[in-house]
PDB file of C-alpha atoms in Angstrom:
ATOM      1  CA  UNK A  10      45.960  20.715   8.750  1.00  0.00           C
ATOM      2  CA  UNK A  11      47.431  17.117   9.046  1.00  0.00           C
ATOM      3  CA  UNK A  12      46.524  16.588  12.259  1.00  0.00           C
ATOM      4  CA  UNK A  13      42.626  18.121  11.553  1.00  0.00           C
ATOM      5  CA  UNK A  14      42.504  15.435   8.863  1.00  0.00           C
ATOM      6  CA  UNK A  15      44.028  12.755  11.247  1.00  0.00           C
ATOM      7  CA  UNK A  16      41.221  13.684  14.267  1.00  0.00           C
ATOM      8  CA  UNK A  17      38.379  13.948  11.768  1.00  0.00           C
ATOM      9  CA  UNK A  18      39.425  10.566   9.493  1.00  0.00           C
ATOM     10  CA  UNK A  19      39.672   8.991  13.411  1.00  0.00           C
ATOM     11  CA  UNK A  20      36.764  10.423  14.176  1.00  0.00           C
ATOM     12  CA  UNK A  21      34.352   8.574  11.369  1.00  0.00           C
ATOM     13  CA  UNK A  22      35.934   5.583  11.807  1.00  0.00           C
ATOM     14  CA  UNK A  23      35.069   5.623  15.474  1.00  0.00           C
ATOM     15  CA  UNK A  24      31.806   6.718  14.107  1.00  0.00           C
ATOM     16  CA  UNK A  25      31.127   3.825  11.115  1.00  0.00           C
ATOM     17  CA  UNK A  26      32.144   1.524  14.831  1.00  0.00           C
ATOM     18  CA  UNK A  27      29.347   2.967  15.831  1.00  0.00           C
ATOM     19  CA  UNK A  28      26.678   2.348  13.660  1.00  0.00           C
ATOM     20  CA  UNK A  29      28.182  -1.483  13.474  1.00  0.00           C
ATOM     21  CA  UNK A  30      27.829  -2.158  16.806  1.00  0.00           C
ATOM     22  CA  UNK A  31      24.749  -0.812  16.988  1.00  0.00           C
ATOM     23  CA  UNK A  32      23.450  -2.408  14.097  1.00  0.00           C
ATOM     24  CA  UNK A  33      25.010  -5.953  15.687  1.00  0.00           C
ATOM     25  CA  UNK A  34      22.941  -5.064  18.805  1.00  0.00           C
ATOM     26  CA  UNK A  35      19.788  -4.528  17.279  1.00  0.00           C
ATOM     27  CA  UNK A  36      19.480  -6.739  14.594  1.00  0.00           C
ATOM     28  CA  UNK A  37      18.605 -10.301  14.762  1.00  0.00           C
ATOM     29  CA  UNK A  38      21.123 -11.920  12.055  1.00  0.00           C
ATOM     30  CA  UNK A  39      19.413 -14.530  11.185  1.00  0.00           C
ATOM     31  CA  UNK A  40      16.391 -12.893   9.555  1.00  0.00           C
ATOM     32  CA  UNK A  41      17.948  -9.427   9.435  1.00  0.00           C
ATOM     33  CA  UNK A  42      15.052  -8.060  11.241  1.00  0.00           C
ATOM     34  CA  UNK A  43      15.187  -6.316  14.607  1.00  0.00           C
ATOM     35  CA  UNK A  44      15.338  -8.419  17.580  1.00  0.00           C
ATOM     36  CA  UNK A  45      13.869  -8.357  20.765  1.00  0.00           C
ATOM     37  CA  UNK A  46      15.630  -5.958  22.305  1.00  0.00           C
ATOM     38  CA  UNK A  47      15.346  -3.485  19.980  1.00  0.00           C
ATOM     39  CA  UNK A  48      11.689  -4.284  20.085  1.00  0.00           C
ATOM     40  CA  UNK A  49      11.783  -3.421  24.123  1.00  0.00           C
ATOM     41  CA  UNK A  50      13.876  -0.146  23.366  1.00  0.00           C
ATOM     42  CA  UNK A  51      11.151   1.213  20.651  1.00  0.00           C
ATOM     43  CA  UNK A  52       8.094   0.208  22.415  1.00  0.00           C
ATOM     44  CA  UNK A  53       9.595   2.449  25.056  1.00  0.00           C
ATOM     45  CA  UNK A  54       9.860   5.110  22.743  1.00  0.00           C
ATOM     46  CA  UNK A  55       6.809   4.941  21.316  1.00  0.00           C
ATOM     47  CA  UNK A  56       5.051   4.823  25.099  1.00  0.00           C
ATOM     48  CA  UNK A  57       6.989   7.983  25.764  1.00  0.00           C
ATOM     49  CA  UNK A  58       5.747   9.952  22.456  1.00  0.00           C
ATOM     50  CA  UNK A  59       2.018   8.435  22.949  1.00  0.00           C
ATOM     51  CA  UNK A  60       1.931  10.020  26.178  1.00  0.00           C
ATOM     52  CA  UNK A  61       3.205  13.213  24.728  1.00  0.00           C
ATOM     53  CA  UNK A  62       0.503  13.217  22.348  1.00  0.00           C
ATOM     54  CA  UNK A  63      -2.348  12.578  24.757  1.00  0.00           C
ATOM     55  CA  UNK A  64      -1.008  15.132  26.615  1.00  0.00           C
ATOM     56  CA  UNK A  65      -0.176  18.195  24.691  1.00  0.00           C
ATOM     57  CA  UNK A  66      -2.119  17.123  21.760  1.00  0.00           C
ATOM     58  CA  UNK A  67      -5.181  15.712  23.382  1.00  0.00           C
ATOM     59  CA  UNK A  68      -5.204  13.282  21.139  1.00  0.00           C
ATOM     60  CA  UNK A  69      -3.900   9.430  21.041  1.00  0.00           C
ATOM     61  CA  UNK A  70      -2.956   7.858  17.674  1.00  0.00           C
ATOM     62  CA  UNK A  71      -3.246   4.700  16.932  1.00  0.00           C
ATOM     63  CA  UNK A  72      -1.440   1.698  17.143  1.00  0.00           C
ATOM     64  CA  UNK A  73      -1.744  -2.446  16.409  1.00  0.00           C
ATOM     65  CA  UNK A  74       0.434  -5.066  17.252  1.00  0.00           C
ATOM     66  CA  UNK A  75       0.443  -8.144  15.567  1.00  0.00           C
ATOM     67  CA  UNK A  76       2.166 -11.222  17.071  1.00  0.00           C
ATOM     68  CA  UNK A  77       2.813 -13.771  14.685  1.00  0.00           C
ATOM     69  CA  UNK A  78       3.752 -17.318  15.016  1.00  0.00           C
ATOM     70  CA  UNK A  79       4.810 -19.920  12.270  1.00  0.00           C
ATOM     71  CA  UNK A  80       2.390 -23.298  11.663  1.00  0.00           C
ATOM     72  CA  UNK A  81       3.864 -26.258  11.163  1.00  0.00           C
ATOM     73  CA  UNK A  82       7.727 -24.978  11.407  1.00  0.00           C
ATOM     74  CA  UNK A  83       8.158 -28.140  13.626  1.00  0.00           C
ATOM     75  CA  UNK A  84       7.909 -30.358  10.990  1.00  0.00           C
ATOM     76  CA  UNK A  85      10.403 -28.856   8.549  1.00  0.00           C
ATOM     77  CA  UNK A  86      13.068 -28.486  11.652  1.00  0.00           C
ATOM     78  CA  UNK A  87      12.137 -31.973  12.285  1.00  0.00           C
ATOM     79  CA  UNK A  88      12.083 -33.535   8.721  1.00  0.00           C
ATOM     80  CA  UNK A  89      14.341 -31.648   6.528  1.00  0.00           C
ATOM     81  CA  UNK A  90      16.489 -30.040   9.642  1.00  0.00           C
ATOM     82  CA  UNK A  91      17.693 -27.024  11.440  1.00  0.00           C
ATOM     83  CA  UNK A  92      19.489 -25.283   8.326  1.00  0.00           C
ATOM     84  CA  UNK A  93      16.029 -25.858   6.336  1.00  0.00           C
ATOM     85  CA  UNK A  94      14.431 -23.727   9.268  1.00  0.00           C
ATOM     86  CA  UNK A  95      16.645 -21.505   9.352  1.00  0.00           C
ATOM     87  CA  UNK A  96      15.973 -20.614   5.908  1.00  0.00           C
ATOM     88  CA  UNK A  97      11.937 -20.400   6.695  1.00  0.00           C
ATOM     89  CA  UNK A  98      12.724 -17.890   8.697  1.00  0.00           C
ATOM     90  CA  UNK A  99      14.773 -15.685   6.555  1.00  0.00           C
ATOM     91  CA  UNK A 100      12.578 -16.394   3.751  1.00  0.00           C
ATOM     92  CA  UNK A 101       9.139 -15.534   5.828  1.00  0.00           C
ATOM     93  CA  UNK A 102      11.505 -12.556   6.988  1.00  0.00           C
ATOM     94  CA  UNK A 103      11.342 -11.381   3.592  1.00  0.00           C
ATOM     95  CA  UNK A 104       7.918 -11.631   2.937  1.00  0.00           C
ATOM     96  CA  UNK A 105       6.752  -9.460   6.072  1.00  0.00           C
ATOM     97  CA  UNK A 106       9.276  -6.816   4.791  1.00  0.00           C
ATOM     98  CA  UNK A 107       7.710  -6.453   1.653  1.00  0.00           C
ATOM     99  CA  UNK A 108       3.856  -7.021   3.099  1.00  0.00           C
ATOM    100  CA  UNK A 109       4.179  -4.656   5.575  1.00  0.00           C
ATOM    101  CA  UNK A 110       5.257  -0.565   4.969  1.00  0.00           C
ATOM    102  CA  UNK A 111       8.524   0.967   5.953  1.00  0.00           C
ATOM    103  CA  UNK A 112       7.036   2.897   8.390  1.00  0.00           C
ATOM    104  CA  UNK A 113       6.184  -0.182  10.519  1.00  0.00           C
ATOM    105  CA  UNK A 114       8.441  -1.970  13.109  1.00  0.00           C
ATOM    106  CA  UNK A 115       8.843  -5.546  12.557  1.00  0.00           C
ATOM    107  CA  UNK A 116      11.163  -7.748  14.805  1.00  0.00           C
ATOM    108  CA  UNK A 117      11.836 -11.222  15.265  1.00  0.00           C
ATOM    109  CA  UNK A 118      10.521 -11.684  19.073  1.00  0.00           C
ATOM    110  CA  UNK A 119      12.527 -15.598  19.173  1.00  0.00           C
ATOM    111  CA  UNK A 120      12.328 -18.710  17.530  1.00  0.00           C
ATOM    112  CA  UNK A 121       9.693 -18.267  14.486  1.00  0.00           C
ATOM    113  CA  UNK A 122       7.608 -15.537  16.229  1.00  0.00           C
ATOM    114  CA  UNK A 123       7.860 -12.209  14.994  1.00  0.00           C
ATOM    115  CA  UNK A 124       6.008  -9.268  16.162  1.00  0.00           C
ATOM    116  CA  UNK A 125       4.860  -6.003  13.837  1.00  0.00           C
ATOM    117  CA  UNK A 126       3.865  -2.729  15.149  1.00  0.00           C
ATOM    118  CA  UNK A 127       1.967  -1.090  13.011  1.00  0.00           C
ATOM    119  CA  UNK A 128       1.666   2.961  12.899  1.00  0.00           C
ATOM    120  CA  UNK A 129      -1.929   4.293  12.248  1.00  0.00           C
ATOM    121  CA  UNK A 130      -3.640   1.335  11.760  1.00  0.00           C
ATOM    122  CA  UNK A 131      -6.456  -0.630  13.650  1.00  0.00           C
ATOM    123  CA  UNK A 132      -6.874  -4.664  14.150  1.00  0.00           C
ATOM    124  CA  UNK A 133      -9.073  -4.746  11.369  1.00  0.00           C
ATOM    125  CA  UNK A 134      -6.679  -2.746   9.038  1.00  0.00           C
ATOM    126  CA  UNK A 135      -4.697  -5.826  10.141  1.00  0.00           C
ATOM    127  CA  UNK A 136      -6.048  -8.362   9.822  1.00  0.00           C
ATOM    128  CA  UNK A 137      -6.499  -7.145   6.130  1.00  0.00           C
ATOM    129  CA  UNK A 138      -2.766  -7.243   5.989  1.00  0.00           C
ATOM    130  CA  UNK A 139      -2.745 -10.562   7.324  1.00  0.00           C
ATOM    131  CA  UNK A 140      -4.533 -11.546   4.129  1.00  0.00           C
ATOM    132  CA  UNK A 141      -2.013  -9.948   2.117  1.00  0.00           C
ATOM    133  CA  UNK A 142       0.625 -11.923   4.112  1.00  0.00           C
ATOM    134  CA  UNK A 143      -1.315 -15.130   3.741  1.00  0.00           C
ATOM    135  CA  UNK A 144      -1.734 -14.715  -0.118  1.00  0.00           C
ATOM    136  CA  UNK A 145       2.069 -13.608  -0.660  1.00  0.00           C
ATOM    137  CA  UNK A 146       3.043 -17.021   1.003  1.00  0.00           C
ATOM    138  CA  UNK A 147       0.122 -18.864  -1.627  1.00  0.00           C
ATOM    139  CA  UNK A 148       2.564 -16.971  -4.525  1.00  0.00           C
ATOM    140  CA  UNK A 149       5.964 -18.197  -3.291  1.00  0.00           C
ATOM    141  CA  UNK A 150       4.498 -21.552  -3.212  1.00  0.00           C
ATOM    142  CA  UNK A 151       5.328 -21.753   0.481  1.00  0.00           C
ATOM    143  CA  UNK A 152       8.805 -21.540   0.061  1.00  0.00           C
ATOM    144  CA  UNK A 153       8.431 -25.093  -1.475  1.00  0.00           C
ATOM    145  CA  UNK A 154      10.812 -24.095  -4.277  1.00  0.00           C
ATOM    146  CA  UNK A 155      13.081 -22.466  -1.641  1.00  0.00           C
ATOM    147  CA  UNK A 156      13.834 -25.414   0.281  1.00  0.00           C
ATOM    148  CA  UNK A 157      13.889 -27.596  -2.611  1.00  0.00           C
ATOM    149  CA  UNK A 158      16.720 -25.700  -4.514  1.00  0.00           C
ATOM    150  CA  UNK A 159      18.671 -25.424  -0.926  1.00  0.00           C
ATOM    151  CA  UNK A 160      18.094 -29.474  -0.585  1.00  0.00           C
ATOM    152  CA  UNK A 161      19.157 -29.827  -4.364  1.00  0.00           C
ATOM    153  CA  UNK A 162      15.669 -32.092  -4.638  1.00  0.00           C
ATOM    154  CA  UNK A 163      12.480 -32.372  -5.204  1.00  0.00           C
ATOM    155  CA  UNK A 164       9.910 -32.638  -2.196  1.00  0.00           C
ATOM    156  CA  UNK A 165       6.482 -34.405  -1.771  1.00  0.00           C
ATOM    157  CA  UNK A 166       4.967 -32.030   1.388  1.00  0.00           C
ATOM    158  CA  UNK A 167       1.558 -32.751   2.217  1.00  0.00           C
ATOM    159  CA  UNK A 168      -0.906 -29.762   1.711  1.00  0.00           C
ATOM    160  CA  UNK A 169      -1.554 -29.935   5.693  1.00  0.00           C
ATOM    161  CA  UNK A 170       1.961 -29.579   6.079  1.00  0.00           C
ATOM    162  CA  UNK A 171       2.557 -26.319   4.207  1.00  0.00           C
ATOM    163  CA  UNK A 172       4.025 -23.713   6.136  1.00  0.00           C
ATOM    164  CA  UNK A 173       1.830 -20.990   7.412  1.00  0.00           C
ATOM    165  CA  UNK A 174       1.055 -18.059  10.860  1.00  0.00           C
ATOM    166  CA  UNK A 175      -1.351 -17.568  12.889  1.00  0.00           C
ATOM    167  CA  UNK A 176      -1.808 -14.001  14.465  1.00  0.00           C
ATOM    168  CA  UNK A 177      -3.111 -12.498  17.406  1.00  0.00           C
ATOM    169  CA  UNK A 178      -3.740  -8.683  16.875  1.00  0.00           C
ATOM    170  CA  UNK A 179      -4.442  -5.929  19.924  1.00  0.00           C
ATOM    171  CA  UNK A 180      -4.448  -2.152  19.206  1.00  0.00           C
ATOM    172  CA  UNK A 181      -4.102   0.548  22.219  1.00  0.00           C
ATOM    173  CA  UNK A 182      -7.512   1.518  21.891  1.00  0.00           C
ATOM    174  CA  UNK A 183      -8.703  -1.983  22.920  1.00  0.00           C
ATOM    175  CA  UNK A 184      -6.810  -1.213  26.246  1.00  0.00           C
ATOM    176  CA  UNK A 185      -7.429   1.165  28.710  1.00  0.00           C
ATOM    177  CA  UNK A 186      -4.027   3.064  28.731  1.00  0.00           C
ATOM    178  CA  UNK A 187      -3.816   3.406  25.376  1.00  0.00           C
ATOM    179  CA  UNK A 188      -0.270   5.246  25.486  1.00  0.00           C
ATOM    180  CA  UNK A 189       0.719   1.533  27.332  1.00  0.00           C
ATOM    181  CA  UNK A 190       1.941  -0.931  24.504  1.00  0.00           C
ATOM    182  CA  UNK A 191       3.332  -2.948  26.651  1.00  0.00           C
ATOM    183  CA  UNK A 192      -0.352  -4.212  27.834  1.00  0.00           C
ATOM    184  CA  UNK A 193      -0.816  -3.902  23.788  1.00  0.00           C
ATOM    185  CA  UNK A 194       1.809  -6.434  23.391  1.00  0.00           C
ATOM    186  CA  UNK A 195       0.408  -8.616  25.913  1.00  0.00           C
ATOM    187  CA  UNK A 196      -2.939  -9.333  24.875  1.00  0.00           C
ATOM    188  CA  UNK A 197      -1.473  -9.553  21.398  1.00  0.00           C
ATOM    189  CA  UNK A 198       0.221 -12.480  22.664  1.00  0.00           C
ATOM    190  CA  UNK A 199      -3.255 -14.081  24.246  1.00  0.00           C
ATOM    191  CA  UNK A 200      -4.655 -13.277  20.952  1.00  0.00           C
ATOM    192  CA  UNK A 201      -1.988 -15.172  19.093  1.00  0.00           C
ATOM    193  CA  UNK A 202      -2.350 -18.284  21.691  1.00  0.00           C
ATOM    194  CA  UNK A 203      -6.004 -17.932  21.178  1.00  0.00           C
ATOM    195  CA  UNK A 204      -5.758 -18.898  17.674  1.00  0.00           C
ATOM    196  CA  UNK A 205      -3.064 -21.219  17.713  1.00  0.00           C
ATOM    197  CA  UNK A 206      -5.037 -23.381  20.512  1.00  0.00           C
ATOM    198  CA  UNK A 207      -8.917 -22.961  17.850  1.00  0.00           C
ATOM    199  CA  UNK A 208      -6.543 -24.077  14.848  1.00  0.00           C
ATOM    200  CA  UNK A 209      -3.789 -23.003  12.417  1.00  0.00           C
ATOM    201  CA  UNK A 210      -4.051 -20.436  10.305  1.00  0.00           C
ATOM    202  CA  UNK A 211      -6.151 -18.104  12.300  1.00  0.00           C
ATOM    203  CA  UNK A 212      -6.419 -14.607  13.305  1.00  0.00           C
ATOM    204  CA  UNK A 213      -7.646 -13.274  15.836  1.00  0.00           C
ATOM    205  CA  UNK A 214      -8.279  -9.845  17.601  1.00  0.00           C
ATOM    206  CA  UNK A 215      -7.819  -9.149  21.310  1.00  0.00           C
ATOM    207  CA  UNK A 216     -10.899  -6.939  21.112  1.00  0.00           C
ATOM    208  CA  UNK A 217     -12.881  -9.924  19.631  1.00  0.00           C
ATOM    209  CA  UNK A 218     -11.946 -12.608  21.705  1.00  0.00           C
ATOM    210  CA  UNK A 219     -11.680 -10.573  25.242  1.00  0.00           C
ATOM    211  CA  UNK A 220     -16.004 -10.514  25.463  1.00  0.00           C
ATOM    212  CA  UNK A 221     -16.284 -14.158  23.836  1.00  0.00           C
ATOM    213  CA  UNK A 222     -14.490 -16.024  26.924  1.00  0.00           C
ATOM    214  CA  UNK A 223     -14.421 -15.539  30.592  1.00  0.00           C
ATOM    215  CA  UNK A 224     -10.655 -15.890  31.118  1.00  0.00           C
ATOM    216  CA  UNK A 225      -8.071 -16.050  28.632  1.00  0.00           C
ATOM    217  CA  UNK A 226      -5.410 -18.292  29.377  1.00  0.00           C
ATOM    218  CA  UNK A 227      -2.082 -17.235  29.466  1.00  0.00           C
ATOM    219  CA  UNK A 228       0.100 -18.450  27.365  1.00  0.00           C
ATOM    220  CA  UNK A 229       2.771 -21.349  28.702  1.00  0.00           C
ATOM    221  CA  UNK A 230       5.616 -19.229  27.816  1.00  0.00           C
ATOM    222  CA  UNK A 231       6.326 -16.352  24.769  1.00  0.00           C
ATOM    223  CA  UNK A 232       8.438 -18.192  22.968  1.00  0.00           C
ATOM    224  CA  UNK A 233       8.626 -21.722  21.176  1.00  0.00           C
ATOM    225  CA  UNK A 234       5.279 -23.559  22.119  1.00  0.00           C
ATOM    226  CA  UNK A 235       6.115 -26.684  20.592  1.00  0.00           C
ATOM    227  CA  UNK A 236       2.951 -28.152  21.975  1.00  0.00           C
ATOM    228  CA  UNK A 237       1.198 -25.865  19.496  1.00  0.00           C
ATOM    229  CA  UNK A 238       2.552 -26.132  16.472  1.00  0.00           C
TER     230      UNK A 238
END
């Protein structure tokens, strides 16, 4: 009986190991979000179960993917410095936790971009959340009181300066494999440069934009675009 104790008190431990290194692996730990990877590994997934559904189901649900990028994170990095970003980012980590549901999949895609997949919604389901997600950064002042308490002083940031996103939104029936969110992701991305290059603070769907230009550039790189912010 000792040694059944021994094997199964082993056993959870090796277990518990697990789930931390897991958990280490798939978690950004700065914002506590999911990282990029993990991001990779359930967009696989959810390819895998889409198919399934057009398949056996003959039916496709839907999906949206909203890319997000930070305005004006350059100048706090710049001005107030790297520890003062860092805290952006946990704090706008927050607020997209309690904007969006549980049931979506946010992640941290690098630097302050985040991406959100949201279940059974379409782009202009989002881009009412990105109105809720705009207002809940109006109520926490812009994380003006944040920074100020972690710089132990009081701050005089011009209202141009305030931090905000812009978005670019694509859903899987914009695309024509709509069990492919990897294209989803994509021209989520070209939406999101798409807005950041017609101003800050704008949203903008892939659907929209896709008939309103002849070629959408593609974006310098998918993470940090300095020259944008």
């Amino acid at each position: 009986l000792n040694i059944a104790v021994s094997n199964i008190q082993a056993q959870l431990v090796m277990l518990k190991q697990n789930e931390h290194l897991l958990y280490i692996s798939s978690t950004d730990q700065l914002s506590k979000l999911k990282n990029r990877r993990a991001l990779q590994d359930f967009i696989i997934l959810e390819n895998e179960k889409l198919g399934r559904y057009r398949t056996r189901r003959k039916f496709t649900l839907q999906e949206t993917i909203a890319f997000i990028d930070l305005d004006n994170f350059k100048y706090y990095n710049d001005t107030y410095g790297h520890e003062t970003g860092d805290l952006l980012i946990t704090c706008f980590a927050q607020l997209l936790k309690q904007i969006f549901r549980k049931v979506d999949f946010i992640a941290r895609f690098g630097g302050d971009e985040f991406v959100c997949v949201l279940s059974d919604t379409s782009c202009t389901e989002g881009k009412r959340a990105a109105q809720r997600l705009y207002q809940g950064l109006e109520e926490r002042n812009y994380f003006i009181n944040d920074i100020e308490a972690f710089l132990h002083r009081k701050l005089e940031i011009p209202k141009v300066k305030r931090l905000g996103f812009s978005m670019g939104l694509c859903s899987n029936y914009d695309v024509e494999d709509n069990a492919n969110l990897d294209i989803v992701l994509a021209n989520a991305d070209k939406a999101l440069y798409y807005s950041k290059q017609h101003g800050k603070g704008c949203v903008s769907s892939w659907a929209e934009i896709k008939e309103s230009v002849s070629d959408v550039e593609e974006p310098p790189c998918r993470t940090g675009r300095a020259d944008l912010k």
